[in-house]
mmCIF file with all atom_site columns, C-alpha atoms in Angstrom:
data_model
loop_
_atom_site.group_PDB
_atom_site.id
_atom_site.type_symbol
_atom_site.label_atom_id
_atom_site.label_alt_id
_atom_site.label_comp_id
_atom_site.label_asym_id
_atom_site.label_entity_id
_atom_site.label_seq_id
_atom_site.pdbx_PDB_ins_code
_atom_site.Cartn_x
_atom_site.Cartn_y
_atom_site.Cartn_z
_atom_site.occupancy
_atom_site.B_iso_or_equiv
_atom_site.pdbx_formal_charge
_atom_site.auth_seq_id
_atom_site.auth_comp_id
_atom_site.auth_asym_id
_atom_site.auth_atom_id
_atom_site.pdbx_PDB_model_num
ATOM 1   C CA . MET A 1 1   ? 0.006  0.000  0.013   1.00 39.00 ? 49  MET A CA 1
ATOM 2   C CA . ALA A 1 2   ? 1.280  3.498  -0.833  1.00 50.00 ? 50  ALA A CA 1
ATOM 3   C CA . LYS A 1 3   ? 2.373  5.725  1.949   1.00 70.00 ? 51  LYS A CA 1
ATOM 4   C CA . GLN A 1 4   ? 1.830  9.460  2.232   1.00 91.00 ? 52  GLN A CA 1
ATOM 5   C CA . ILE A 1 5   ? 2.766  11.422 -0.882  1.00 94.00 ? 53  ILE A CA 1
ATOM 6   C CA . THR A 1 6   ? 3.385  15.151 -0.577  1.00 96.00 ? 54  THR A CA 1
ATOM 7   C CA . TYR A 1 7   ? 5.015  17.841 -2.661  1.00 97.00 ? 55  TYR A CA 1
ATOM 8   C CA . ARG A 1 8   ? 6.720  21.149 -1.982  1.00 96.00 ? 56  ARG A CA 1
ATOM 9   C CA . ARG A 1 9   ? 9.495  23.473 -3.015  1.00 97.00 ? 57  ARG A CA 1
ATOM 10  C CA . VAL A 1 10  ? 13.037 22.154 -2.866  1.00 97.00 ? 58  VAL A CA 1
ATOM 11  C CA . TYR A 1 11  ? 14.090 25.438 -1.218  1.00 96.00 ? 59  TYR A CA 1
ATOM 12  C CA . GLU A 1 12  ? 11.996 24.799 1.889   1.00 95.00 ? 60  GLU A CA 1
ATOM 13  C CA . GLU A 1 13  ? 13.517 23.430 5.094   1.00 93.00 ? 61  GLU A CA 1
ATOM 14  C CA . THR A 1 14  ? 13.742 19.668 5.316   1.00 93.00 ? 62  THR A CA 1
ATOM 15  C CA . SER A 1 15  ? 11.538 17.793 7.767   1.00 91.00 ? 63  SER A CA 1
ATOM 16  C CA . PRO A 1 16  ? 11.738 14.370 9.427   1.00 89.00 ? 64  PRO A CA 1
ATOM 17  C CA . GLN A 1 17  ? 8.248  13.745 7.993   1.00 91.00 ? 65  GLN A CA 1
ATOM 18  C CA . ASP A 1 18  ? 9.547  14.062 4.401   1.00 94.00 ? 66  ASP A CA 1
ATOM 19  C CA . GLY A 1 19  ? 10.413 10.414 4.016   1.00 94.00 ? 67  GLY A CA 1
ATOM 20  C CA . LYS A 1 20  ? 12.172 9.946  0.688   1.00 95.00 ? 68  LYS A CA 1
ATOM 21  C CA . ARG A 1 21  ? 12.972 13.281 -0.970  1.00 96.00 ? 69  ARG A CA 1
ATOM 22  C CA . VAL A 1 22  ? 12.870 13.181 -4.767  1.00 97.00 ? 70  VAL A CA 1
ATOM 23  C CA . LEU A 1 23  ? 13.516 16.132 -7.096  1.00 98.00 ? 71  LEU A CA 1
ATOM 24  C CA . VAL A 1 24  ? 11.167 15.874 -10.099 1.00 98.00 ? 72  VAL A CA 1
ATOM 25  C CA . ASP A 1 25  ? 12.477 18.799 -12.153 1.00 97.00 ? 73  ASP A CA 1
ATOM 26  C CA . ARG A 1 26  ? 14.351 18.350 -15.417 1.00 95.00 ? 74  ARG A CA 1
ATOM 27  C CA . VAL A 1 27  ? 16.861 21.095 -14.587 1.00 94.00 ? 75  VAL A CA 1
ATOM 28  C CA . TRP A 1 28  ? 18.707 21.705 -11.337 1.00 96.00 ? 76  TRP A CA 1
ATOM 29  C CA . PRO A 1 29  ? 17.180 24.448 -9.117  1.00 96.00 ? 77  PRO A CA 1
ATOM 30  C CA . ARG A 1 30  ? 18.848 27.830 -9.459  1.00 95.00 ? 78  ARG A CA 1
ATOM 31  C CA . GLY A 1 31  ? 21.121 28.860 -6.655  1.00 94.00 ? 79  GLY A CA 1
ATOM 32  C CA . MET A 1 32  ? 20.931 25.531 -4.816  1.00 94.00 ? 80  MET A CA 1
ATOM 33  C CA . ARG A 1 33  ? 23.999 23.539 -4.016  1.00 94.00 ? 81  ARG A CA 1
ATOM 34  C CA . LYS A 1 34  ? 23.560 19.792 -4.346  1.00 91.00 ? 82  LYS A CA 1
ATOM 35  C CA . ALA A 1 35  ? 24.671 19.257 -0.747  1.00 90.00 ? 83  ALA A CA 1
ATOM 36  C CA . ASP A 1 36  ? 21.966 21.639 0.468   1.00 91.00 ? 84  ASP A CA 1
ATOM 37  C CA . ALA A 1 37  ? 19.106 19.860 -1.321  1.00 92.00 ? 85  ALA A CA 1
ATOM 38  C CA . HIS A 1 38  ? 19.215 16.762 0.913   1.00 94.00 ? 86  HIS A CA 1
ATOM 39  C CA . LEU A 1 39  ? 17.818 14.554 -1.839  1.00 96.00 ? 87  LEU A CA 1
ATOM 40  C CA . ASP A 1 40  ? 17.467 10.814 -1.934  1.00 95.00 ? 88  ASP A CA 1
ATOM 41  C CA . GLU A 1 41  ? 17.099 10.899 -5.725  1.00 96.00 ? 89  GLU A CA 1
ATOM 42  C CA . TRP A 1 42  ? 16.813 13.228 -8.682  1.00 97.00 ? 90  TRP A CA 1
ATOM 43  C CA . LEU A 1 43  ? 14.483 11.727 -11.253 1.00 96.00 ? 91  LEU A CA 1
ATOM 44  C CA . ARG A 1 44  ? 14.816 14.237 -14.073 1.00 95.00 ? 92  ARG A CA 1
ATOM 45  C CA . ASP A 1 45  ? 13.383 11.760 -16.601 1.00 95.00 ? 93  ASP A CA 1
ATOM 46  C CA . VAL A 1 46  ? 9.974  11.875 -14.869 1.00 97.00 ? 94  VAL A CA 1
ATOM 47  C CA . ALA A 1 47  ? 9.728  15.642 -15.460 1.00 97.00 ? 95  ALA A CA 1
ATOM 48  C CA . PRO A 1 48  ? 7.635  16.995 -18.353 1.00 97.00 ? 96  PRO A CA 1
ATOM 49  C CA . SER A 1 49  ? 9.349  17.228 -21.698 1.00 95.00 ? 97  SER A CA 1
ATOM 50  C CA . SER A 1 50  ? 11.042 20.523 -22.499 1.00 94.00 ? 98  SER A CA 1
ATOM 51  C CA . GLU A 1 51  ? 8.408  21.174 -25.161 1.00 96.00 ? 99  GLU A CA 1
ATOM 52  C CA . LEU A 1 52  ? 5.531  20.681 -22.738 1.00 97.00 ? 100 LEU A CA 1
ATOM 53  C CA . ARG A 1 53  ? 7.229  22.697 -20.018 1.00 95.00 ? 101 ARG A CA 1
ATOM 54  C CA . LYS A 1 54  ? 7.807  25.617 -22.380 1.00 96.00 ? 102 LYS A CA 1
ATOM 55  C CA . TRP A 1 55  ? 4.236  25.464 -23.730 1.00 97.00 ? 103 TRP A CA 1
ATOM 56  C CA . TYR A 1 56  ? 2.804  25.474 -20.178 1.00 97.00 ? 104 TYR A CA 1
ATOM 57  C CA . GLY A 1 57  ? 4.938  28.356 -18.948 1.00 95.00 ? 105 GLY A CA 1
ATOM 58  C CA . HIS A 1 58  ? 3.451  27.871 -15.435 1.00 93.00 ? 106 HIS A CA 1
ATOM 59  C CA . GLU A 1 59  ? 0.270  29.643 -16.473 1.00 95.00 ? 107 GLU A CA 1
ATOM 60  C CA . PRO A 1 60  ? -2.537 28.401 -14.172 1.00 95.00 ? 108 PRO A CA 1
ATOM 61  C CA . ALA A 1 61  ? -5.124 28.832 -16.956 1.00 97.00 ? 109 ALA A CA 1
ATOM 62  C CA . ARG A 1 62  ? -3.297 26.080 -18.892 1.00 97.00 ? 110 ARG A CA 1
ATOM 63  C CA . PHE A 1 63  ? -2.949 23.730 -15.951 1.00 98.00 ? 111 PHE A CA 1
ATOM 64  C CA . THR A 1 64  ? -5.845 21.410 -16.805 1.00 97.00 ? 112 THR A CA 1
ATOM 65  C CA . GLU A 1 65  ? -4.479 20.830 -20.300 1.00 98.00 ? 113 GLU A CA 1
ATOM 66  C CA . PHE A 1 66  ? -0.918 20.588 -18.944 1.00 98.00 ? 114 PHE A CA 1
ATOM 67  C CA . ARG A 1 67  ? -2.038 17.872 -16.510 1.00 97.00 ? 115 ARG A CA 1
ATOM 68  C CA . ARG A 1 68  ? -3.718 15.913 -19.333 1.00 97.00 ? 116 ARG A CA 1
ATOM 69  C CA . ARG A 1 69  ? -0.677 16.143 -21.608 1.00 97.00 ? 117 ARG A CA 1
ATOM 70  C CA . TYR A 1 70  ? 1.791  15.390 -18.839 1.00 97.00 ? 118 TYR A CA 1
ATOM 71  C CA . ARG A 1 71  ? -0.129 12.289 -17.696 1.00 95.00 ? 119 ARG A CA 1
ATOM 72  C CA . ALA A 1 72  ? -0.021 11.100 -21.323 1.00 95.00 ? 120 ALA A CA 1
ATOM 73  C CA . GLU A 1 73  ? 3.770  11.677 -21.357 1.00 95.00 ? 121 GLU A CA 1
ATOM 74  C CA . LEU A 1 74  ? 4.154  9.538  -18.237 1.00 93.00 ? 122 LEU A CA 1
ATOM 75  C CA . ARG A 1 75  ? 3.080  6.535  -20.324 1.00 92.00 ? 123 ARG A CA 1
ATOM 76  C CA . ASP A 1 76  ? 5.740  7.063  -23.025 1.00 91.00 ? 124 ASP A CA 1
ATOM 77  C CA . ALA A 1 77  ? 9.017  5.165  -23.111 1.00 89.00 ? 125 ALA A CA 1
ATOM 78  C CA . GLY A 1 78  ? 11.071 8.207  -22.145 1.00 86.00 ? 126 GLY A CA 1
ATOM 79  C CA . HIS A 1 79  ? 9.238  8.578  -18.822 1.00 92.00 ? 127 HIS A CA 1
ATOM 80  C CA . GLN A 1 80  ? 8.285  5.015  -17.951 1.00 91.00 ? 128 GLN A CA 1
ATOM 81  C CA . ARG A 1 81  ? 11.386 3.916  -16.089 1.00 92.00 ? 129 ARG A CA 1
ATOM 82  C CA . ALA A 1 82  ? 11.437 6.990  -13.835 1.00 93.00 ? 130 ALA A CA 1
ATOM 83  C CA . ALA A 1 83  ? 7.677  6.754  -13.332 1.00 92.00 ? 131 ALA A CA 1
ATOM 84  C CA . GLU A 1 84  ? 8.012  3.132  -12.252 1.00 92.00 ? 132 GLU A CA 1
ATOM 85  C CA . ARG A 1 85  ? 10.778 4.133  -9.834  1.00 93.00 ? 133 ARG A CA 1
ATOM 86  C CA . LEU A 1 86  ? 8.486  6.728  -8.263  1.00 93.00 ? 134 LEU A CA 1
ATOM 87  C CA . LYS A 1 87  ? 5.702  4.193  -7.924  1.00 92.00 ? 135 LYS A CA 1
ATOM 88  C CA . ASP A 1 88  ? 8.093  1.835  -6.177  1.00 92.00 ? 136 ASP A CA 1
ATOM 89  C CA . LEU A 1 89  ? 9.286  4.568  -3.759  1.00 91.00 ? 137 LEU A CA 1
ATOM 90  C CA . ALA A 1 90  ? 5.698  5.590  -3.016  1.00 90.00 ? 138 ALA A CA 1
ATOM 91  C CA . SER A 1 91  ? 4.727  2.030  -2.157  1.00 89.00 ? 139 SER A CA 1
ATOM 92  C CA . HIS A 1 92  ? 7.475  1.627  0.472   1.00 87.00 ? 140 HIS A CA 1
ATOM 93  C CA . ASP A 1 93  ? 7.915  4.937  2.238   1.00 83.00 ? 141 ASP A CA 1
ATOM 94  C CA . ARG A 1 94  ? 6.615  8.432  2.703   1.00 93.00 ? 142 ARG A CA 1
ATOM 95  C CA . LEU A 1 95  ? 7.485  10.400 -0.383  1.00 95.00 ? 143 LEU A CA 1
ATOM 96  C CA . THR A 1 96  ? 8.063  14.124 -0.859  1.00 97.00 ? 144 THR A CA 1
ATOM 97  C CA . LEU A 1 97  ? 8.228  15.305 -4.458  1.00 97.00 ? 145 LEU A CA 1
ATOM 98  C CA . LEU A 1 98  ? 10.351 18.400 -4.790  1.00 98.00 ? 146 LEU A CA 1
ATOM 99  C CA . THR A 1 99  ? 10.311 21.174 -7.382  1.00 97.00 ? 147 THR A CA 1
ATOM 100 C CA . ALA A 1 100 ? 11.790 24.612 -7.710  1.00 97.00 ? 148 ALA A CA 1
ATOM 101 C CA . THR A 1 101 ? 8.521  25.953 -9.117  1.00 95.00 ? 149 THR A CA 1
ATOM 102 C CA . GLN A 1 102 ? 7.000  28.766 -7.069  1.00 95.00 ? 150 GLN A CA 1
ATOM 103 C CA . ASP A 1 103 ? 3.366  27.715 -7.627  1.00 96.00 ? 151 ASP A CA 1
ATOM 104 C CA . VAL A 1 104 ? 3.629  24.116 -6.469  1.00 97.00 ? 152 VAL A CA 1
ATOM 105 C CA . ASP A 1 105 ? -0.108 23.486 -6.701  1.00 97.00 ? 153 ASP A CA 1
ATOM 106 C CA . HIS A 1 106 ? 0.135  24.056 -10.488 1.00 97.00 ? 154 HIS A CA 1
ATOM 107 C CA . SER A 1 107 ? 3.328  22.076 -11.013 1.00 97.00 ? 155 SER A CA 1
ATOM 108 C CA . GLN A 1 108 ? 4.386  18.655 -12.258 1.00 97.00 ? 156 GLN A CA 1
ATOM 109 C CA . ALA A 1 109 ? 4.969  17.688 -8.612  1.00 97.00 ? 157 ALA A CA 1
ATOM 110 C CA . ALA A 1 110 ? 1.236  18.204 -7.921  1.00 97.00 ? 158 ALA A CA 1
ATOM 111 C CA . VAL A 1 111 ? 0.314  16.165 -10.990 1.00 97.00 ? 159 VAL A CA 1
ATOM 112 C CA . LEU A 1 112 ? 2.679  13.393 -9.990  1.00 96.00 ? 160 LEU A CA 1
ATOM 113 C CA . ALA A 1 113 ? 1.345  13.268 -6.415  1.00 95.00 ? 161 ALA A CA 1
ATOM 114 C CA . GLU A 1 114 ? -2.197 12.981 -7.748  1.00 95.00 ? 162 GLU A CA 1
ATOM 115 C CA . TRP A 1 115 ? -1.128 10.352 -10.321 1.00 94.00 ? 163 TRP A CA 1
ATOM 116 C CA . LEU A 1 116 ? 0.739  8.290  -7.748  1.00 92.00 ? 164 LEU A CA 1
ATOM 117 C CA . SER A 1 117 ? -2.162 8.438  -5.317  1.00 88.00 ? 165 SER A CA 1
ATOM 118 C CA . ALA A 1 118 ? -4.479 7.139  -8.055  1.00 86.00 ? 166 ALA A CA 1
ATOM 119 C CA . LYS A 1 119 ? -2.067 4.224  -8.631  1.00 68.00 ? 167 LYS A CA 1
ATOM 120 C CA . ARG A 1 120 ? -2.502 2.881  -5.094  1.00 54.00 ? 168 ARG A CA 1
#
């Protein structure tokens, strides 16, 4: 059974309740040193494609369509291995999905948390 899945900004303070901390961005967060991120993994291949990310542009009005397109991408060969790894992590431990995005509720981390919760 899947454990708790949460998401938040990578820049926030770590917490003992985080469980496994996984960065789900394709590019490394600006201004963050790798040692300061306190990550268990960086799964850049689970992030949206560069084309989808650029189209979305973090505009909340496009979020519904972004979510639909991104969930479709999660089924393609380029994302499958990383998506399976996330499913495995979610089934064994608490999982915190991390992103540098300011609006985390309209981010790929939010979509992934919802997607993983539906996979339980």
